[in-house]
Short mmCIF file of C-alpha atoms in Angstrom, two decimals:
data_model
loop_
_atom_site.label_atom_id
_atom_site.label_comp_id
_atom_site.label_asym_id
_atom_site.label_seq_id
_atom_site.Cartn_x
_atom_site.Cartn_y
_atom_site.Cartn_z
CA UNK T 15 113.12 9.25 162.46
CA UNK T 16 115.55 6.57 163.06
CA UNK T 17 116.69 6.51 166.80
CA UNK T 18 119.76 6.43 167.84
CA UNK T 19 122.12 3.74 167.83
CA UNK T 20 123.04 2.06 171.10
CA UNK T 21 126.61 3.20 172.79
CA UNK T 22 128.38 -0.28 173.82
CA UNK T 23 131.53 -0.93 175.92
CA UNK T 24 133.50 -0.84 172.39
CA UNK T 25 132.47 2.88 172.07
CA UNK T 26 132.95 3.95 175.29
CA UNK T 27 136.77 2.02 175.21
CA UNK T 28 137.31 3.64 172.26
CA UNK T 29 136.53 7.25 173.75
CA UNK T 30 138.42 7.22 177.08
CA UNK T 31 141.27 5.41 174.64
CA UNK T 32 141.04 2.20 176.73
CA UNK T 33 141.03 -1.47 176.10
CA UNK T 34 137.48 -2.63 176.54
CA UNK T 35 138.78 -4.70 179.30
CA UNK T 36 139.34 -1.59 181.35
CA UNK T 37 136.06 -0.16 180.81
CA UNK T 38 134.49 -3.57 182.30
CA UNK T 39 136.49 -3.20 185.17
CA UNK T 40 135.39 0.55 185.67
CA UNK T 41 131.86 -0.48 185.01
CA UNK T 42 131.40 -2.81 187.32
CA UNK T 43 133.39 -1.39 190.18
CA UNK T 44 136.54 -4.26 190.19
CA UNK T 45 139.83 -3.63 190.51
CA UNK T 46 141.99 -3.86 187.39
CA UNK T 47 142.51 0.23 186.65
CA UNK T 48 143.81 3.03 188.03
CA UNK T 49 141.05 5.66 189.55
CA UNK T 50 142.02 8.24 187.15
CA UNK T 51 141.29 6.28 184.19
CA UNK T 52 137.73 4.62 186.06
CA UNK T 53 136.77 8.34 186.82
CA UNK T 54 137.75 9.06 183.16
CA UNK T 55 135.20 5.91 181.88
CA UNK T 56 132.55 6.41 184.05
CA UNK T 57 132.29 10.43 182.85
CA UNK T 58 132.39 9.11 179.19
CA UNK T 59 129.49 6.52 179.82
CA UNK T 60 127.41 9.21 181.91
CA UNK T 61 127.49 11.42 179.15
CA UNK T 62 126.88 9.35 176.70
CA UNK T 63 123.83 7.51 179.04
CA UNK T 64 125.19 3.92 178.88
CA UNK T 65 122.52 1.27 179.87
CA UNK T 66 124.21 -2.33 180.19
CA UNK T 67 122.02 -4.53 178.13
CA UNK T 68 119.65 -7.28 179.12
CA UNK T 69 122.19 -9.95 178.06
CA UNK T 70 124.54 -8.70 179.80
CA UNK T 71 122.23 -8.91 182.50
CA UNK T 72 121.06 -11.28 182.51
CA UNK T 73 124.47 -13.06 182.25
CA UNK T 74 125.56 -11.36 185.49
CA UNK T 75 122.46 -11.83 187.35
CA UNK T 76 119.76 -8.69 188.42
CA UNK T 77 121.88 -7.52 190.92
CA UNK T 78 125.22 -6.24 191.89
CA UNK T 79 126.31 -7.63 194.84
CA UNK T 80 127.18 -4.37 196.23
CA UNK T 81 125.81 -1.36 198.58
CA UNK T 82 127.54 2.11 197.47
CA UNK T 83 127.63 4.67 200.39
CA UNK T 84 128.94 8.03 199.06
CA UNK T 85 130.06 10.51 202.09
CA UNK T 86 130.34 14.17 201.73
CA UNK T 87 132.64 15.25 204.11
CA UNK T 88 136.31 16.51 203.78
CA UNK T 89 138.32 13.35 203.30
CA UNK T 90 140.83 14.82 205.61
CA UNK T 91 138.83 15.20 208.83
CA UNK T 92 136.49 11.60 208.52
CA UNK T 93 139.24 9.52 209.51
CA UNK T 94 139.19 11.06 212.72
CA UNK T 95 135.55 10.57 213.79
CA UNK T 96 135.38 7.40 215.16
CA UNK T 97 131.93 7.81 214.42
CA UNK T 98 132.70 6.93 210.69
CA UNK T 99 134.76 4.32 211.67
CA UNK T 100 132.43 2.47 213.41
CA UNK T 101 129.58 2.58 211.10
CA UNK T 102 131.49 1.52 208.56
CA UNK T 103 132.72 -1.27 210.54
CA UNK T 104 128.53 -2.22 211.61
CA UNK T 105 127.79 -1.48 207.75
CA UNK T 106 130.37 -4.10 206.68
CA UNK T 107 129.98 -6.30 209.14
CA UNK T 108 126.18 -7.27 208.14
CA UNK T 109 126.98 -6.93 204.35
CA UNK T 110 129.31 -9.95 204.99
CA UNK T 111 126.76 -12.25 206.17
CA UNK T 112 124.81 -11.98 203.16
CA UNK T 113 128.22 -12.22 200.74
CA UNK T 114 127.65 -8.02 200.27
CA UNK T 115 130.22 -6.12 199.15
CA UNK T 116 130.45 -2.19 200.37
CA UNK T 117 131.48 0.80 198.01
CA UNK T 118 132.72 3.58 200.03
CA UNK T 119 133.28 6.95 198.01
CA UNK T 120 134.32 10.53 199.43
CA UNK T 121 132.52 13.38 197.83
CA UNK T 122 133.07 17.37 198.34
CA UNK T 123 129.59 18.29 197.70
CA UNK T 124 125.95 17.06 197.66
CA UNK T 125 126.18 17.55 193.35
CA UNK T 126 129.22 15.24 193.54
CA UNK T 127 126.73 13.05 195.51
CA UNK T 128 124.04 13.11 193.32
CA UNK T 129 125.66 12.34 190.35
CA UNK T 130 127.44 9.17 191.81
CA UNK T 131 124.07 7.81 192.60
CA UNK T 132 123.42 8.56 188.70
CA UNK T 133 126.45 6.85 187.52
CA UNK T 134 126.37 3.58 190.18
CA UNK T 135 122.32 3.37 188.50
CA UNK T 136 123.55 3.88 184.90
CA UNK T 137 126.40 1.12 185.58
CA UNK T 138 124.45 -1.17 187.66
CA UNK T 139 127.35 -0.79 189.76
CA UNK T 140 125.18 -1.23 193.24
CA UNK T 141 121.86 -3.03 194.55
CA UNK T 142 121.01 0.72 197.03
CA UNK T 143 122.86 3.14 198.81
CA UNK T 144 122.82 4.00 202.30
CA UNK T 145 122.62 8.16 202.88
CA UNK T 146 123.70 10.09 205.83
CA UNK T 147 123.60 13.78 207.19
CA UNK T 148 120.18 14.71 205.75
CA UNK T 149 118.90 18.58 205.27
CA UNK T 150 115.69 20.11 204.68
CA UNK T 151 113.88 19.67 201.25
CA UNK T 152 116.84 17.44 200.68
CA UNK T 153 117.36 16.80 197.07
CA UNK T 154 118.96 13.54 197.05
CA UNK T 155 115.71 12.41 198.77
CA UNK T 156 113.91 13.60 195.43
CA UNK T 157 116.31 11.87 193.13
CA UNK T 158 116.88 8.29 194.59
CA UNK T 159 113.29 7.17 193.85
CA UNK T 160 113.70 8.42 190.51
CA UNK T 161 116.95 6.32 189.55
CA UNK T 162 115.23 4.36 190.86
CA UNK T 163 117.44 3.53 193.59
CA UNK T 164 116.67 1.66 196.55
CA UNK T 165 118.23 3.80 199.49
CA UNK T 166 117.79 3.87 203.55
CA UNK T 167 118.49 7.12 205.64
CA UNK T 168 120.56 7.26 208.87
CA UNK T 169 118.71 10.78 210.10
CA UNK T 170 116.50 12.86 212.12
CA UNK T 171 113.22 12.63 211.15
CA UNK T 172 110.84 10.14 210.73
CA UNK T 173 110.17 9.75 206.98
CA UNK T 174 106.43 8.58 205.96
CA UNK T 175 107.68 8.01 202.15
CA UNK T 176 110.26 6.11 200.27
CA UNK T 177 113.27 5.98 201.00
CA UNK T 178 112.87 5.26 204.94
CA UNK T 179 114.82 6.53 207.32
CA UNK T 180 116.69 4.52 210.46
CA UNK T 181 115.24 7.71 212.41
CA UNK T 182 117.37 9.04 215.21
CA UNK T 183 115.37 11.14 217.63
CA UNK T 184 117.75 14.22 217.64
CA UNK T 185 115.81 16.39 219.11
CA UNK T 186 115.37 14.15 222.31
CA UNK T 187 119.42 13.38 222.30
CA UNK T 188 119.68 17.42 222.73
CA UNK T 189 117.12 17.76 225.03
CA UNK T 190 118.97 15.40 227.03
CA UNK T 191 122.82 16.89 227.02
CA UNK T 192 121.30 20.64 226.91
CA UNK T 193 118.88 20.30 229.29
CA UNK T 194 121.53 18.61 231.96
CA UNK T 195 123.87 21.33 231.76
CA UNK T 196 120.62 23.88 232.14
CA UNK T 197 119.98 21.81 235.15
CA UNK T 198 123.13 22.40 236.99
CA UNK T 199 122.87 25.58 236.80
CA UNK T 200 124.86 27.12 233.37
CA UNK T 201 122.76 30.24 231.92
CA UNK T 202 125.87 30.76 229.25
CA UNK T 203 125.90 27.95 227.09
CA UNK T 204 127.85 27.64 223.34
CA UNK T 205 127.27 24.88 220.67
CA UNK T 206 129.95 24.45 218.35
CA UNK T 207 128.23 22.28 215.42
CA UNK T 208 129.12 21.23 211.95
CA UNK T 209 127.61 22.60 208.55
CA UNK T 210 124.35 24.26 209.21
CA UNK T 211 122.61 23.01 206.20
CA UNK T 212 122.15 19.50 208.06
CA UNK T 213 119.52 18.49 209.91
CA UNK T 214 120.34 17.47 213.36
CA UNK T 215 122.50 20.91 213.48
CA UNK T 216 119.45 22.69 213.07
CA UNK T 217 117.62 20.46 215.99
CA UNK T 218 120.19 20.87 217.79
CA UNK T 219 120.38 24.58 217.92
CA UNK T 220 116.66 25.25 217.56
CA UNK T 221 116.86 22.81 221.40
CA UNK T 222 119.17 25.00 222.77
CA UNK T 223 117.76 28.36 221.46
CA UNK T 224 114.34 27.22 223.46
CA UNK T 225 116.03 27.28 226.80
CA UNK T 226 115.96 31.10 227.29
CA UNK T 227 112.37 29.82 228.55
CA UNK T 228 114.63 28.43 231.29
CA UNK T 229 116.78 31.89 231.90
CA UNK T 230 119.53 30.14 229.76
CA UNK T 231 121.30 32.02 227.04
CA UNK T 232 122.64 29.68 223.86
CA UNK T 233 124.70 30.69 220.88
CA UNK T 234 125.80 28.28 218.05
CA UNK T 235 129.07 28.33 215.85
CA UNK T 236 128.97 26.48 212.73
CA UNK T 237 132.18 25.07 211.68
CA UNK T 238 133.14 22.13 209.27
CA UNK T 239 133.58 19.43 212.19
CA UNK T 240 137.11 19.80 212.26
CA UNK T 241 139.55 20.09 214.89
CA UNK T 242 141.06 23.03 213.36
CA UNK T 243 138.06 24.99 213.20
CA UNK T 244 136.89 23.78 216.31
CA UNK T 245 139.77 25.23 217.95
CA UNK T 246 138.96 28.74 216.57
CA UNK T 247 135.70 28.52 217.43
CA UNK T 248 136.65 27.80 221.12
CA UNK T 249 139.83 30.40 221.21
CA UNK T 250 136.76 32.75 220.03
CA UNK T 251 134.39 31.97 222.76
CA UNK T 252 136.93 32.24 225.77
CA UNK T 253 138.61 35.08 224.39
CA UNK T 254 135.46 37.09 225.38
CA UNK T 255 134.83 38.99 228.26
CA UNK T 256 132.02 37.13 229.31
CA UNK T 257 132.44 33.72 228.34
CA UNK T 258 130.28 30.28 228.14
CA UNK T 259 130.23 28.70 231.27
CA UNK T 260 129.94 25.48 228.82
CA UNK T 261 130.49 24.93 225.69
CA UNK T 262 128.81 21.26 223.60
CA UNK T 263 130.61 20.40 220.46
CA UNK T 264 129.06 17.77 217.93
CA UNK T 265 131.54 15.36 217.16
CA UNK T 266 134.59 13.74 219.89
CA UNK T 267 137.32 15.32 218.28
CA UNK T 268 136.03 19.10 218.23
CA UNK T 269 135.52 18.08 222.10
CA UNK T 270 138.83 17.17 222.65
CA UNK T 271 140.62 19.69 220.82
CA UNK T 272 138.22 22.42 222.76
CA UNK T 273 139.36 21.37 225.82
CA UNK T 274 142.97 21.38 224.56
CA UNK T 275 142.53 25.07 224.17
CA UNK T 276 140.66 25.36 227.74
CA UNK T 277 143.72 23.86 229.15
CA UNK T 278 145.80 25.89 226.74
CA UNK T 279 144.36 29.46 228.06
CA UNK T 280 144.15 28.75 231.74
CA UNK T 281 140.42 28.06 231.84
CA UNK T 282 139.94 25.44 234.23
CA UNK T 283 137.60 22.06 233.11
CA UNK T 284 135.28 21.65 235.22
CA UNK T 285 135.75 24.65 237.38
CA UNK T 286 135.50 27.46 235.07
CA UNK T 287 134.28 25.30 232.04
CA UNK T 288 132.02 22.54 231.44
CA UNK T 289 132.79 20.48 228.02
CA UNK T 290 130.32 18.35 226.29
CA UNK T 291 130.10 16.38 223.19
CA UNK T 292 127.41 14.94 221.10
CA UNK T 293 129.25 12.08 219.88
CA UNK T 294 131.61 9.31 222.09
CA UNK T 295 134.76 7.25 221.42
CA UNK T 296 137.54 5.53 223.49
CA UNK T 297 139.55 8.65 223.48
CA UNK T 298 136.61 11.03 225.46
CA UNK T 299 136.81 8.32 228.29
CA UNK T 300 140.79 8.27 228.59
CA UNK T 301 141.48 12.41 228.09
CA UNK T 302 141.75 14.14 231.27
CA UNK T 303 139.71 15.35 232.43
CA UNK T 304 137.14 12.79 230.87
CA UNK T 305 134.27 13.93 228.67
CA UNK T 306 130.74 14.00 228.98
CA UNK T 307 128.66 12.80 225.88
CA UNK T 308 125.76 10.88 224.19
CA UNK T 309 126.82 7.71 224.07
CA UNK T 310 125.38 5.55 221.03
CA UNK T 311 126.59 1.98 219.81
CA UNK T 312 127.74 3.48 216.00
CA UNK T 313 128.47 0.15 214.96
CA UNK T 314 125.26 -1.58 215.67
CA UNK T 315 123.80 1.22 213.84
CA UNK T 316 125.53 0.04 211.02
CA UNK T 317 124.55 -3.22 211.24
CA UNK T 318 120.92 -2.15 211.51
CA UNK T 319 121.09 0.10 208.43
CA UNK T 320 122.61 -2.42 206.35
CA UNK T 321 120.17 -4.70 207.30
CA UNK T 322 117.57 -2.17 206.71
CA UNK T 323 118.35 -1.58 203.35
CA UNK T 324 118.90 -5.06 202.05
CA UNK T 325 115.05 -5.73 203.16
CA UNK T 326 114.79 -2.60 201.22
CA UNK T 327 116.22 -3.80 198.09
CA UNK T 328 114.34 -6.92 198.26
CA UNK T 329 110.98 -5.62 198.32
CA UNK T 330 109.28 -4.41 195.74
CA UNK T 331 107.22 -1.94 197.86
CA UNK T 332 108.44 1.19 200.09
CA UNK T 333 109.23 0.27 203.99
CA UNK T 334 108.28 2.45 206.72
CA UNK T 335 110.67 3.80 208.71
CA UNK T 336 112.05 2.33 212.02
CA UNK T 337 113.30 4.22 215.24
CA UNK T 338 117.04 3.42 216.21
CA UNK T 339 117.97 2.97 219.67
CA UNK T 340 118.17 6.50 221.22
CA UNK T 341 121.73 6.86 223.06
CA UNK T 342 122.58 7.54 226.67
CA UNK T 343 123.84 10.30 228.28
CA UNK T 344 127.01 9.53 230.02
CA UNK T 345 128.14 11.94 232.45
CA UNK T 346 132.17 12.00 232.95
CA UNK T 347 134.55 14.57 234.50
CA UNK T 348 134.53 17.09 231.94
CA UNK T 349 131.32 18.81 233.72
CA UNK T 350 129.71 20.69 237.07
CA UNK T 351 127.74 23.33 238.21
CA UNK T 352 129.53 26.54 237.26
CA UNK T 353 131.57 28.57 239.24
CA UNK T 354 129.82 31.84 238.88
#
């Protein structure tokens, strides 16, 4: 049986009805065409399962140049969290110093995520990826090494296989901001976190469903980190009879738009209401009244998992994992012992 012939940029230009210029533009991830037509090229060479040759190659050299992050959150709402901000400003910032370039795509759903990883591997179009937001039995986890792509996690657990993780201790961070509030005295505590599929939500929540052992009573609301949604989640809680004494909300913005609605109803913060987050900016410290938080340097994390995984892509066995610097709890005006 003869096999089967070879698709080449020529076909593929030929399919999407583009110049073969365009399509080595697309393929390599330079400018030159708009992203319509590079989304149309890159579908036409997945399908078809374009390989670049070993000329080409080795005319471009083994790697890329470039580390692809793909995020899977609503584009709207990540340009608020300055937590995205600044890890893409760390992430940069150490790709720079080794002439790195940084491929930042938006995704709506963990399929959309996987199958970027398969195109960027089928193009050659980056050297590893760096993945955020981790779940249980995570598939992407399962795929990477497959690819293979070399990959480094920003997450909660401490991964003993390939790819390693930058591992943030989550469940000590909520010990920390739960178990302070416990400790002044609040028995009526909400969490308003994102998606409930990720990890850290889970820790989270599993942290503050173990402090009924401490006559505390804890209820989480999963939302999609947004401000809206925060909002309804907090006009829910204090529209109750008996109300949080304090409610924790995972990102800065969902903290500051709950306490616009505290303020907006009459509840007094920190009187009536203490108001937590599990992520810090500027902002939380300039608001009135300020916010308490876990404060973590977001950009230096960046830097670290860049750095992380371009040791990863240069060696050709699996890394273990490395602890990153646990943040600090930083106690502002936004909480006291309750009222009642």
């Amino acid at each position: 049986m003869s096999q089967a012939k070879r698709i080449t940029i020529a076909d593929i230009a030929r399919l999407a009805g583009v110049s073969p210029g365009a399509v080595s533009f697309a393929l390599n991830g330079r400018p030159g065409v708009s992203e319509q037509t590079r989304q149309r090229i890159l579908a036409v060479a997945e399908e078809h399962q374009w390989q670049p040759s070993s000329a080409a190659r080795a005319l471009v050299g083994s790697r890329a140049g470039v580390v692809g992050f793909a995020v899977n959150r609503p584009a709207r709402t990540l340009g608020t969290e300055a937590f995205f901000t600044d890890l893409i400003a760390g992430v940069q910032s150490a790709l720079a110093q080794h002439g790195v370039a940084l491929q930042l795509v938006v995704v709506s759903s963990i399929e959309e995520e996987m199958a970027t990883y398969r195109r960027w591997r089928s193009a050659n179009q980056v050297d590893g990826v760096i993945v955020i937001d981790p779940r249980d039995d995570d598939p992407r986890l399962t795929l990477l090494p497959t690819l293979p792509l070399p990959a480094v996690v920003i997450g909660s657990s401490d991964s003993a296989g390939d790819p390693p993780a930058i591992w943030l201790d989550d469940e000590a961070a909520a010990h920390a901001l739960f178990d302070y509030l416990a400790a002044l005295g609040h028995r009526e505590i909400a969490y308003v976190s994102g998606p409930a599929e990720f990890q850290h939500t889970r820790i989270r929540a599993d942290v503050l469903s173990a402090l009924a052992a401490r006559g505390a009573a804890g209820e989480t609301l999963v939302t999609d980190f947004s401000p809206a949604a925060a909002t309804a989640a907090t006009r829910t809680l204090l529209s109750r009879a008996a109300r949080p004494t304090a409610i924790v909300y995972d990102n800065d913005v969902m903290a500051i738009a709950g306490l616009r609605v505290a303020q907006e109803m009459g509840v007094a913060v920190p009187q009536a209401l203490s108001v937590a987050s599990f992520d810090d900016s500027v902002v939380t410290g300039l608001v009135h009244p300020s916010i308490t938080c876990l404060t973590r340097d977001t950009f230096a994390l960046g830097e670290q998992a860049a750095a992380f995984l371009l040791e990863r892509i240069g060696s050709a066995e699996p890394l273990p994992s490395r602890r990153g610097t646990p943040p600090a709890l930083t106690i502002r005006e936004s909480t006291a012992a309750p009222s009642r």
